[in-house]
Short mmCIF file of C-alpha atoms in Angstrom, two decimals:
data_model
loop_
_atom_site.label_atom_id
_atom_site.label_comp_id
_atom_site.label_asym_id
_atom_site.label_seq_id
_atom_site.Cartn_x
_atom_site.Cartn_y
_atom_site.Cartn_z
CA MET A 1 16.22 15.26 -63.22
CA THR A 2 13.42 13.55 -65.10
CA ASP A 3 12.26 16.66 -66.93
CA LYS A 4 15.59 17.22 -68.63
CA PRO A 5 15.29 17.01 -72.44
CA ASP A 6 16.92 14.03 -74.10
CA ASP A 7 18.98 16.05 -76.52
CA LYS A 8 22.12 17.79 -75.34
CA PRO A 9 21.73 16.45 -71.81
CA ASP A 10 24.77 18.25 -70.42
CA LYS A 11 24.24 21.65 -71.99
CA PRO A 12 22.15 24.44 -70.52
CA ARG A 13 18.78 24.66 -72.23
CA ARG A 14 18.41 28.39 -71.97
CA ARG A 15 20.71 31.38 -71.96
CA LEU A 16 20.38 32.83 -68.50
CA PRO A 17 22.20 35.63 -66.70
CA ARG A 18 24.88 34.38 -64.38
CA SER A 19 23.02 35.51 -61.26
CA VAL A 20 19.96 33.46 -62.21
CA ARG A 21 22.09 30.45 -63.05
CA GLU A 22 23.86 30.70 -59.72
CA GLN A 23 20.56 30.64 -57.89
CA GLU A 24 19.55 27.51 -59.79
CA ILE A 25 22.82 25.85 -58.87
CA LEU A 26 22.26 26.72 -55.23
CA ASP A 27 18.69 25.36 -55.38
CA ALA A 28 20.09 22.08 -56.67
CA ALA A 29 22.92 22.09 -54.13
CA VAL A 30 20.57 22.54 -51.17
CA GLN A 31 18.51 19.59 -52.39
CA VAL A 32 21.52 17.34 -52.90
CA PHE A 33 23.31 18.29 -49.65
CA SER A 34 20.15 17.81 -47.64
CA LYS A 35 19.50 14.40 -49.20
CA ARG A 36 23.03 12.98 -49.22
CA GLY A 37 24.81 14.84 -46.43
CA TYR A 38 27.88 16.99 -47.02
CA ARG A 39 30.41 14.19 -47.34
CA ALA A 40 28.44 11.95 -49.66
CA ALA A 41 27.18 14.79 -51.88
CA VAL A 42 28.93 15.02 -55.25
CA VAL A 43 29.12 18.01 -57.55
CA ASP A 44 28.14 15.81 -60.54
CA GLU A 45 24.69 15.30 -59.09
CA ILE A 46 24.28 19.00 -58.32
CA ALA A 47 25.32 19.92 -61.86
CA GLU A 48 22.96 17.37 -63.36
CA LEU A 49 20.05 18.55 -61.25
CA ALA A 50 20.77 22.17 -62.17
CA GLY A 51 21.01 21.22 -65.86
CA ILE A 52 24.49 22.65 -66.21
CA SER A 53 27.96 21.20 -66.75
CA LYS A 54 30.21 20.44 -63.82
CA PRO A 55 32.99 22.82 -64.96
CA MET A 56 30.43 25.63 -65.03
CA VAL A 57 29.44 24.85 -61.44
CA TYR A 58 33.09 25.10 -60.41
CA LEU A 59 33.51 28.28 -62.43
CA TYR A 60 30.50 29.94 -60.82
CA LEU A 61 30.70 28.77 -57.23
CA GLY A 62 34.03 27.09 -56.68
CA SER A 63 34.64 23.83 -54.87
CA LYS A 64 32.10 21.68 -53.04
CA GLU A 65 33.07 23.56 -49.89
CA GLY A 66 32.45 26.89 -51.62
CA LEU A 67 29.08 25.64 -52.79
CA PHE A 68 28.16 24.61 -49.26
CA VAL A 69 29.18 27.96 -47.77
CA ALA A 70 27.14 29.75 -50.44
CA CYS A 71 24.12 27.55 -49.61
CA VAL A 72 24.35 28.25 -45.89
CA ARG A 73 24.79 31.96 -46.51
CA ARG A 74 21.79 32.19 -48.83
CA GLU A 75 19.51 29.94 -46.80
CA SER A 76 20.22 31.65 -43.48
CA ALA A 77 19.68 35.07 -45.08
CA ARG A 78 16.32 33.84 -46.41
CA LEU A 79 15.26 32.52 -43.04
CA VAL A 80 16.22 35.75 -41.28
CA ALA A 81 14.37 37.74 -43.96
CA ALA A 82 11.24 35.60 -43.56
CA PHE A 83 11.26 36.22 -39.82
CA ARG A 84 11.97 39.90 -40.16
CA GLU A 85 9.40 40.67 -42.85
CA ALA A 86 6.67 39.03 -40.85
CA ALA A 87 7.74 40.59 -37.55
CA ASP A 88 8.09 44.06 -39.04
CA ALA A 89 4.53 44.16 -40.32
CA GLY A 90 3.34 46.32 -37.43
CA GLY A 91 0.87 45.91 -34.59
CA PRO A 92 1.46 45.15 -30.91
CA PRO A 93 4.75 43.43 -30.01
CA GLU A 94 3.21 40.08 -29.09
CA GLY A 95 1.41 39.95 -32.45
CA ARG A 96 4.66 40.79 -34.23
CA LEU A 97 6.51 38.14 -32.28
CA TRP A 98 3.78 35.64 -33.15
CA ALA A 99 4.05 36.56 -36.83
CA GLY A 100 7.85 36.26 -36.81
CA LEU A 101 7.80 32.89 -35.10
CA ALA A 102 5.03 31.62 -37.36
CA ALA A 103 7.11 32.71 -40.37
CA PHE A 104 10.11 30.86 -38.92
CA PHE A 105 8.16 27.63 -38.37
CA GLY A 106 6.49 28.09 -41.75
CA TYR A 107 9.84 28.46 -43.48
CA VAL A 108 11.18 25.34 -41.78
CA ALA A 109 8.05 23.32 -42.63
CA GLU A 110 8.09 24.41 -46.27
CA HIS A 111 11.84 24.27 -46.81
CA ARG A 112 12.80 21.24 -44.81
CA ASP A 113 15.86 20.66 -47.04
CA SER A 114 17.11 24.18 -46.34
CA TRP A 115 16.64 23.66 -42.60
CA VAL A 116 18.40 20.27 -42.69
CA VAL A 117 21.40 21.94 -44.30
CA MET A 118 21.46 24.81 -41.79
CA HIS A 119 20.48 23.01 -38.61
CA ARG A 120 21.91 19.50 -38.98
CA GLN A 121 24.71 19.66 -41.51
CA ALA A 122 26.19 23.14 -41.31
CA PRO A 123 27.28 23.02 -37.64
CA GLU A 124 29.48 20.04 -38.51
CA GLN A 125 31.33 21.86 -41.26
CA GLY A 126 33.83 24.08 -39.53
CA GLU A 127 34.34 27.56 -38.26
CA GLU A 128 33.58 29.72 -41.30
CA ILE A 129 30.14 28.18 -41.58
CA ALA A 130 29.58 28.29 -37.83
CA GLY A 131 30.33 32.02 -38.08
CA GLU A 132 27.64 32.49 -40.77
CA LEU A 133 25.08 30.72 -38.63
CA ALA A 134 26.06 32.61 -35.50
CA ALA A 135 25.60 35.93 -37.32
CA ALA A 136 22.12 34.92 -38.50
CA ARG A 137 21.22 33.84 -35.00
CA ARG A 138 22.43 37.09 -33.48
CA SER A 139 20.35 39.02 -35.95
CA VAL A 140 17.15 37.14 -35.05
CA MET A 141 18.05 37.32 -31.35
CA ALA A 142 18.33 41.11 -31.52
CA GLU A 143 14.92 41.37 -33.16
CA VAL A 144 13.28 39.03 -30.64
CA THR A 145 14.92 40.89 -27.75
CA GLY A 146 13.44 44.13 -29.06
CA LEU A 147 9.94 42.64 -29.31
CA VAL A 148 10.08 41.03 -25.89
CA GLY A 149 11.38 44.31 -24.44
CA ALA A 150 8.48 46.17 -26.04
CA GLY A 151 6.07 43.57 -24.64
CA ILE A 152 7.55 44.00 -21.19
CA ALA A 153 7.26 47.78 -21.44
CA GLU A 154 3.62 47.46 -22.51
CA GLY A 155 2.63 45.05 -19.76
CA GLY A 156 4.82 46.66 -17.16
CA GLY A 157 2.15 48.21 -14.94
CA GLY A 158 2.17 45.28 -12.51
CA PRO A 159 4.13 44.63 -9.34
CA ILE A 160 7.14 43.05 -11.05
CA LYS A 161 9.52 45.31 -12.98
CA LEU A 162 11.50 43.66 -15.73
CA GLY A 163 14.28 45.24 -17.74
CA ALA A 164 16.67 44.79 -20.66
CA GLU A 165 18.42 41.86 -19.02
CA ASP A 166 15.10 40.05 -18.66
CA ALA A 167 14.17 40.74 -22.28
CA GLU A 168 17.46 39.24 -23.36
CA PHE A 169 16.87 36.25 -21.13
CA VAL A 170 13.41 35.58 -22.56
CA ALA A 171 14.72 36.09 -26.11
CA HIS A 172 17.45 33.48 -25.56
CA ALA A 173 14.88 31.09 -24.15
CA LEU A 174 12.49 31.72 -27.06
CA VAL A 175 15.06 31.37 -29.83
CA GLY A 176 16.54 28.23 -28.25
CA ALA A 177 13.08 26.76 -27.78
CA ALA A 178 12.09 27.53 -31.38
CA ASP A 179 15.23 25.85 -32.72
CA SER A 180 14.64 22.77 -30.66
CA LEU A 181 10.93 22.64 -31.50
CA THR A 182 11.67 22.17 -35.20
CA ASP A 183 12.48 18.56 -34.21
CA TRP A 184 9.14 18.22 -32.46
CA MET A 185 7.38 19.73 -35.48
CA GLU A 186 9.04 17.22 -37.80
CA ARG A 187 7.54 14.39 -35.77
CA HIS A 188 4.10 16.03 -35.76
CA PRO A 189 3.56 16.89 -39.42
CA GLY A 190 -0.17 17.36 -38.86
CA GLU A 191 0.53 20.41 -36.67
CA SER A 192 0.59 23.64 -38.71
CA PRO A 193 3.34 26.22 -38.18
CA GLU A 194 0.70 28.57 -36.76
CA ALA A 195 -0.44 25.95 -34.26
CA VAL A 196 3.16 25.33 -33.17
CA THR A 197 3.57 29.07 -32.68
CA VAL A 198 0.43 29.33 -30.56
CA ARG A 199 1.72 26.47 -28.39
CA LEU A 200 5.01 28.28 -27.91
CA MET A 201 3.32 31.58 -27.11
CA ASN A 202 1.10 29.70 -24.69
CA VAL A 203 4.08 28.53 -22.74
CA MET A 204 6.44 31.49 -23.01
CA TRP A 205 4.32 34.61 -23.37
CA VAL A 206 1.67 33.48 -20.92
CA GLY A 207 4.50 32.78 -18.48
CA MET A 208 6.05 36.20 -18.97
CA ARG A 209 2.66 37.94 -18.71
CA ASN A 210 1.89 36.24 -15.43
CA VAL A 211 5.32 36.97 -14.03
CA LEU A 212 4.76 40.63 -14.89
CA ALA A 213 1.45 40.40 -13.07
CA GLY A 214 3.28 39.20 -9.98
CA GLU A 215 3.09 35.40 -10.18
CA VAL A 216 6.61 34.32 -9.35
CA TRP A 217 7.65 30.69 -9.36
CA SER A 218 9.13 29.32 -6.18
CA ARG A 219 10.55 25.94 -5.47
CA PRO A 220 8.01 23.64 -3.82
CA GLU A 221 8.86 22.09 -0.47
CA GLY A 222 9.86 18.45 -0.26
CA MET B 1 52.26 23.27 -16.64
CA THR B 2 54.17 25.39 -14.17
CA ASP B 3 53.93 22.92 -11.33
CA LYS B 4 55.78 20.19 -13.19
CA PRO B 5 59.03 19.21 -11.47
CA ASP B 6 62.22 20.22 -13.23
CA ASP B 7 63.70 16.75 -13.24
CA LYS B 8 62.53 14.17 -15.76
CA PRO B 9 60.08 16.56 -17.38
CA ASP B 10 58.69 14.04 -19.86
CA LYS B 11 58.34 11.04 -17.58
CA PRO B 12 55.31 10.25 -15.43
CA ARG B 13 55.94 11.20 -11.84
CA ARG B 14 53.85 8.45 -10.31
CA ARG B 15 52.88 4.93 -11.19
CA LEU B 16 49.16 5.04 -11.77
CA PRO B 17 46.65 2.52 -13.07
CA ARG B 18 45.84 2.98 -16.72
CA SER B 19 42.24 4.01 -15.99
CA VAL B 20 43.41 6.84 -13.71
CA ARG B 21 46.01 7.95 -16.21
CA GLU B 22 43.41 8.01 -18.98
CA GLN B 23 41.18 10.28 -16.92
CA GLU B 24 44.11 12.65 -16.36
CA ILE B 25 44.82 12.72 -20.09
CA LEU B 26 41.17 13.52 -20.78
CA ASP B 27 41.21 16.29 -18.15
CA ALA B 28 44.18 17.83 -19.93
CA ALA B 29 42.61 17.30 -23.35
CA VAL B 30 39.37 19.08 -22.40
CA GLN B 31 41.41 22.05 -21.16
CA VAL B 32 43.55 22.22 -24.29
CA PHE B 33 40.71 21.69 -26.78
CA SER B 34 38.57 24.29 -25.07
CA LYS B 35 41.39 26.84 -25.05
CA ARG B 36 42.86 26.25 -28.53
CA GLY B 37 39.95 24.85 -30.54
CA TYR B 38 40.05 21.43 -32.17
CA ARG B 39 42.20 22.36 -35.15
CA ALA B 40 44.87 24.31 -33.30
CA ALA B 41 45.12 21.88 -30.38
CA VAL B 42 48.24 19.70 -30.43
CA VAL B 43 48.78 16.42 -28.65
CA ASP B 44 52.18 17.66 -27.35
CA GLU B 45 50.47 20.24 -25.17
CA ILE B 46 47.94 17.70 -23.90
CA ALA B 47 50.73 15.27 -23.04
CA GLU B 48 52.75 17.96 -21.28
CA LEU B 49 49.77 19.14 -19.26
CA ALA B 50 48.95 15.56 -18.26
CA GLY B 51 52.61 14.95 -17.32
CA ILE B 52 52.93 11.99 -19.65
CA SER B 53 54.82 11.29 -22.85
CA LYS B 54 53.17 11.82 -26.22
CA PRO B 55 53.58 8.16 -27.30
CA MET B 56 51.76 7.12 -24.14
CA VAL B 57 48.87 9.44 -25.02
CA TYR B 58 48.64 7.82 -28.45
CA LEU B 59 48.91 4.36 -26.90
CA TYR B 60 46.10 5.03 -24.42
CA LEU B 61 43.67 7.10 -26.42
CA GLY B 62 44.72 7.04 -30.07
CA SER B 63 44.85 9.98 -32.43
CA LYS B 64 43.80 13.56 -31.75
CA GLU B 65 40.43 12.64 -33.19
CA GLY B 66 40.16 9.68 -30.84
CA LEU B 67 41.04 11.92 -27.93
CA PHE B 68 38.35 14.38 -28.91
CA VAL B 69 35.68 11.69 -29.25
CA ALA B 70 36.66 10.33 -25.82
CA CYS B 71 36.39 13.84 -24.35
CA VAL B 72 32.94 14.42 -25.80
CA ARG B 73 31.77 10.99 -24.66
CA ARG B 74 33.00 11.48 -21.10
CA GLU B 75 31.86 15.09 -20.75
CA SER B 76 28.38 14.49 -22.11
CA ALA B 77 27.99 11.45 -19.84
CA ARG B 78 28.98 13.60 -16.87
CA LEU B 79 26.54 16.33 -17.78
CA VAL B 80 23.69 13.85 -18.22
CA ALA B 81 24.62 12.22 -14.90
CA ALA B 82 24.65 15.60 -13.12
CA PHE B 83 21.18 16.36 -14.44
CA ARG B 84 19.83 12.91 -13.65
CA GLU B 85 21.20 12.62 -10.12
CA ALA B 86 19.73 15.97 -9.17
CA ALA B 87 16.40 15.31 -10.88
CA ASP B 88 16.05 11.82 -9.41
CA ALA B 89 16.34 13.02 -5.83
CA GLY B 90 12.60 12.84 -5.25
CA GLY B 91 9.85 15.31 -4.43
CA PRO B 92 7.22 16.87 -6.67
CA PRO B 93 7.98 16.98 -10.41
CA GLU B 94 8.49 20.74 -10.61
CA GLY B 95 11.03 20.58 -7.78
CA ARG B 96 12.82 17.73 -9.52
CA LEU B 97 12.84 19.64 -12.79
CA TRP B 98 14.20 22.68 -10.97
CA ALA B 99 16.95 20.57 -9.40
CA GLY B 100 17.88 18.98 -12.73
CA LEU B 101 18.03 22.32 -14.53
CA ALA B 102 19.99 23.92 -11.68
CA ALA B 103 22.46 21.02 -11.87
CA PHE B 104 22.75 21.56 -15.62
CA PHE B 105 23.43 25.28 -15.30
CA GLY B 106 25.72 24.59 -12.34
CA TYR B 107 27.72 22.08 -14.37
CA VAL B 108 28.07 24.52 -17.26
CA ALA B 109 29.11 27.37 -14.94
CA GLU B 110 31.69 25.25 -13.13
CA HIS B 111 33.00 23.36 -16.15
CA ARG B 112 32.98 26.03 -18.80
CA ASP B 113 35.79 24.26 -20.69
CA SER B 114 33.76 21.06 -20.85
CA TRP B 115 30.73 22.98 -22.13
CA VAL B 116 32.81 24.83 -24.74
CA VAL B 117 34.00 21.48 -26.08
CA MET B 118 30.50 19.99 -26.16
CA HIS B 119 28.45 23.00 -27.22
CA ARG B 120 30.76 25.00 -29.49
CA GLN B 121 33.43 22.67 -30.79
CA ALA B 122 31.89 19.21 -30.93
CA PRO B 123 29.07 20.02 -33.38
CA GLU B 124 31.70 21.07 -35.91
CA GLN B 125 33.55 17.78 -35.76
CA GLY B 126 31.54 15.38 -37.84
CA GLU B 127 28.89 12.76 -37.63
CA GLU B 128 30.26 10.34 -35.02
CA ILE B 129 30.52 13.14 -32.48
CA ALA B 130 27.16 14.60 -33.49
CA GLY B 131 25.74 11.16 -32.75
CA GLU B 132 27.23 11.16 -29.24
CA LEU B 133 25.71 14.54 -28.51
CA ALA B 134 22.35 13.60 -29.98
CA ALA B 135 22.21 10.53 -27.73
CA ALA B 136 22.98 12.62 -24.64
CA ARG B 137 20.32 15.13 -25.64
CA ARG B 138 17.72 12.41 -26.20
CA SER B 139 18.45 11.03 -22.77
CA VAL B 140 17.92 14.41 -21.05
CA MET B 141 14.88 15.08 -23.25
CA ALA B 142 13.25 11.82 -22.14
CA GLU B 143 13.80 12.69 -18.48
CA VAL B 144 12.44 16.23 -18.91
CA THR B 145 9.43 14.91 -20.84
CA GLY B 146 8.67 12.57 -17.95
CA LEU B 147 8.87 15.37 -15.38
CA VAL B 148 6.75 17.76 -17.44
CA GLY B 149 4.23 14.97 -18.01
CA ALA B 150 4.07 14.34 -14.26
CA GLY B 151 3.63 18.07 -13.66
CA ILE B 152 0.80 18.17 -16.17
CA ALA B 153 -0.88 15.18 -14.54
CA GLU B 154 -0.59 16.83 -11.12
CA GLY B 155 -1.96 20.20 -12.22
CA GLY B 156 -4.50 18.69 -14.59
CA GLY B 157 -7.70 19.46 -12.69
CA GLY B 158 -8.37 22.65 -14.66
CA PRO B 159 -10.32 23.27 -17.83
CA ILE B 160 -7.46 22.53 -20.24
CA LYS B 161 -6.40 18.93 -20.73
CA LEU B 162 -2.84 18.38 -21.85
CA GLY B 163 -1.30 15.07 -22.88
CA ALA B 164 1.89 13.29 -23.86
CA GLU B 165 2.29 15.38 -27.00
CA ASP B 166 2.15 18.57 -24.93
CA ALA B 167 4.69 17.24 -22.45
CA GLU B 168 7.04 16.49 -25.33
CA PHE B 169 6.46 19.96 -26.73
CA VAL B 170 7.26 21.69 -23.44
CA ALA B 171 10.31 19.44 -22.94
CA HIS B 172 11.67 20.42 -26.37
CA ALA B 173 11.10 24.07 -25.56
CA LEU B 174 12.76 23.73 -22.14
CA VAL B 175 15.82 21.83 -23.33
CA GLY B 176 16.32 24.18 -26.29
CA ALA B 177 15.88 27.20 -24.03
CA ALA B 178 18.36 25.85 -21.48
CA ASP B 179 20.98 25.22 -24.18
CA SER B 180 20.58 28.71 -25.55
CA LEU B 181 20.58 30.31 -22.10
CA THR B 182 24.10 29.09 -21.40
CA ASP B 183 25.18 31.94 -23.71
CA TRP B 184 23.15 34.43 -21.68
CA MET B 185 24.62 33.03 -18.46
CA GLU B 186 28.14 33.47 -19.80
CA ARG B 187 27.47 37.16 -20.29
CA HIS B 188 25.94 37.49 -16.81
CA PRO B 189 28.53 35.83 -14.59
CA GLY B 190 27.03 37.43 -11.48
CA GLU B 191 23.86 35.37 -11.92
CA SER B 192 24.04 32.05 -10.05
CA PRO B 193 22.92 28.82 -11.75
CA GLU B 194 20.02 28.67 -9.28
CA ALA B 195 18.92 32.19 -10.20
CA VAL B 196 19.06 31.31 -13.92
CA THR B 197 16.92 28.26 -13.20
CA VAL B 198 14.33 30.28 -11.29
CA ARG B 199 14.14 32.70 -14.22
CA LEU B 200 13.55 29.81 -16.62
CA MET B 201 10.91 28.22 -14.37
CA ASN B 202 9.30 31.64 -14.10
CA VAL B 203 8.84 31.82 -17.82
CA MET B 204 8.14 28.20 -18.72
CA TRP B 205 6.50 26.57 -15.73
CA VAL B 206 4.39 29.58 -14.84
CA GLY B 207 3.26 29.61 -18.48
CA MET B 208 2.35 25.94 -18.41
CA ARG B 209 0.58 26.27 -15.06
CA ASN B 210 -1.56 29.12 -16.30
CA VAL B 211 -2.38 27.34 -19.53
CA LEU B 212 -3.52 24.35 -17.47
CA ALA B 213 -5.66 26.76 -15.48
CA GLY B 214 -7.36 27.89 -18.66
CA GLU B 215 -5.40 30.98 -19.73
CA VAL B 216 -4.82 30.43 -23.43
CA TRP B 217 -2.82 32.85 -25.54
CA SER B 218 -4.56 34.34 -28.54
CA ARG B 219 -3.24 36.65 -31.17
CA PRO B 220 -4.08 40.27 -30.44
CA GLU B 221 -6.04 42.24 -33.01
CA GLY B 222 -4.26 44.77 -35.22
#
């Protein structure tokens, strides 16, 4: 807001294609929603931050609710893309899983405002938005299930045979753990996304590897 | 609703203390909210199912919103209590963690309507309710962190030293995984809560145990 020129404060400074302008509005909206919360956020502040008039915001993206839905849609697509690009880079499945998870934690660390909107605010905003988030989660879950399944197939020479059901189980555990660990990461800002990922692989992949090798947990006596 | 007597359909059948009546209203409310969703649920149906008049529901528990908050508060307290009672029963930390997690999965399997209200519907219903859920989660997280910390201390004779930060990390991973695995469990109704818990311990505790013993994950080449 401070770098806006003094003249014509409410007019766009440049002629930009609509698609570019929309992205700028969404950038501003993510910042404002994440800072103020959905209820307290006002379209005036978003317009001001985007350097555009309020009627133009309404024209391009509709109501505050429409703006919020568009934010959640864009941000969750970006997060899924970050995961997928990293995980699709090739190599053995555990390396790809590492890369995908590191990209996830990296995205969350770098775009904390985007994550606040998706993780904290969006679930409170009704069923349409919950549906967007659920679709993004399913998409990541499918990818993780595939990688875990490939890892199981690779390491499957041992005494324990695991199958598709087990891959799905581990994927649910991994995705749930990763979600929850973003809170831990926020409280440990000195820990890099890569270090968080290694910690997670240490717990989950080492566990799976040893189970495949025949080390099965049993309840201790007493 | 079918076992209501034909005479005096809208009058209470028995004289009951207010506290008992309130619990019956909440039982009915959890059923109706879980079946219809928050928006579509109507107080008439809750009143009918509880065998009480609608004005009495309003008198006892306030608006539909008040009813929903009371449901979330009661159900999350019950879930936390189920976890805590099982986990506090004594024995070695991994057995206590197993018992707590098994109680959690058992609660979710037996009270699916309660879990639907807490896990699916409540996060969409605004900040007060999100606060209730966050408090319940913090409470379970603290307990799990304590048990993991005790497990680390017990198994800590190996080459790798883990501390409070690691216990908190594993607890976040475990609680997030358990939350997420309730979806998996729903799709595998043949799997008992105890079997789900053994699977989770197999992945997470076996991982932690082997890390303590010096097996550290590293990214594969390529």
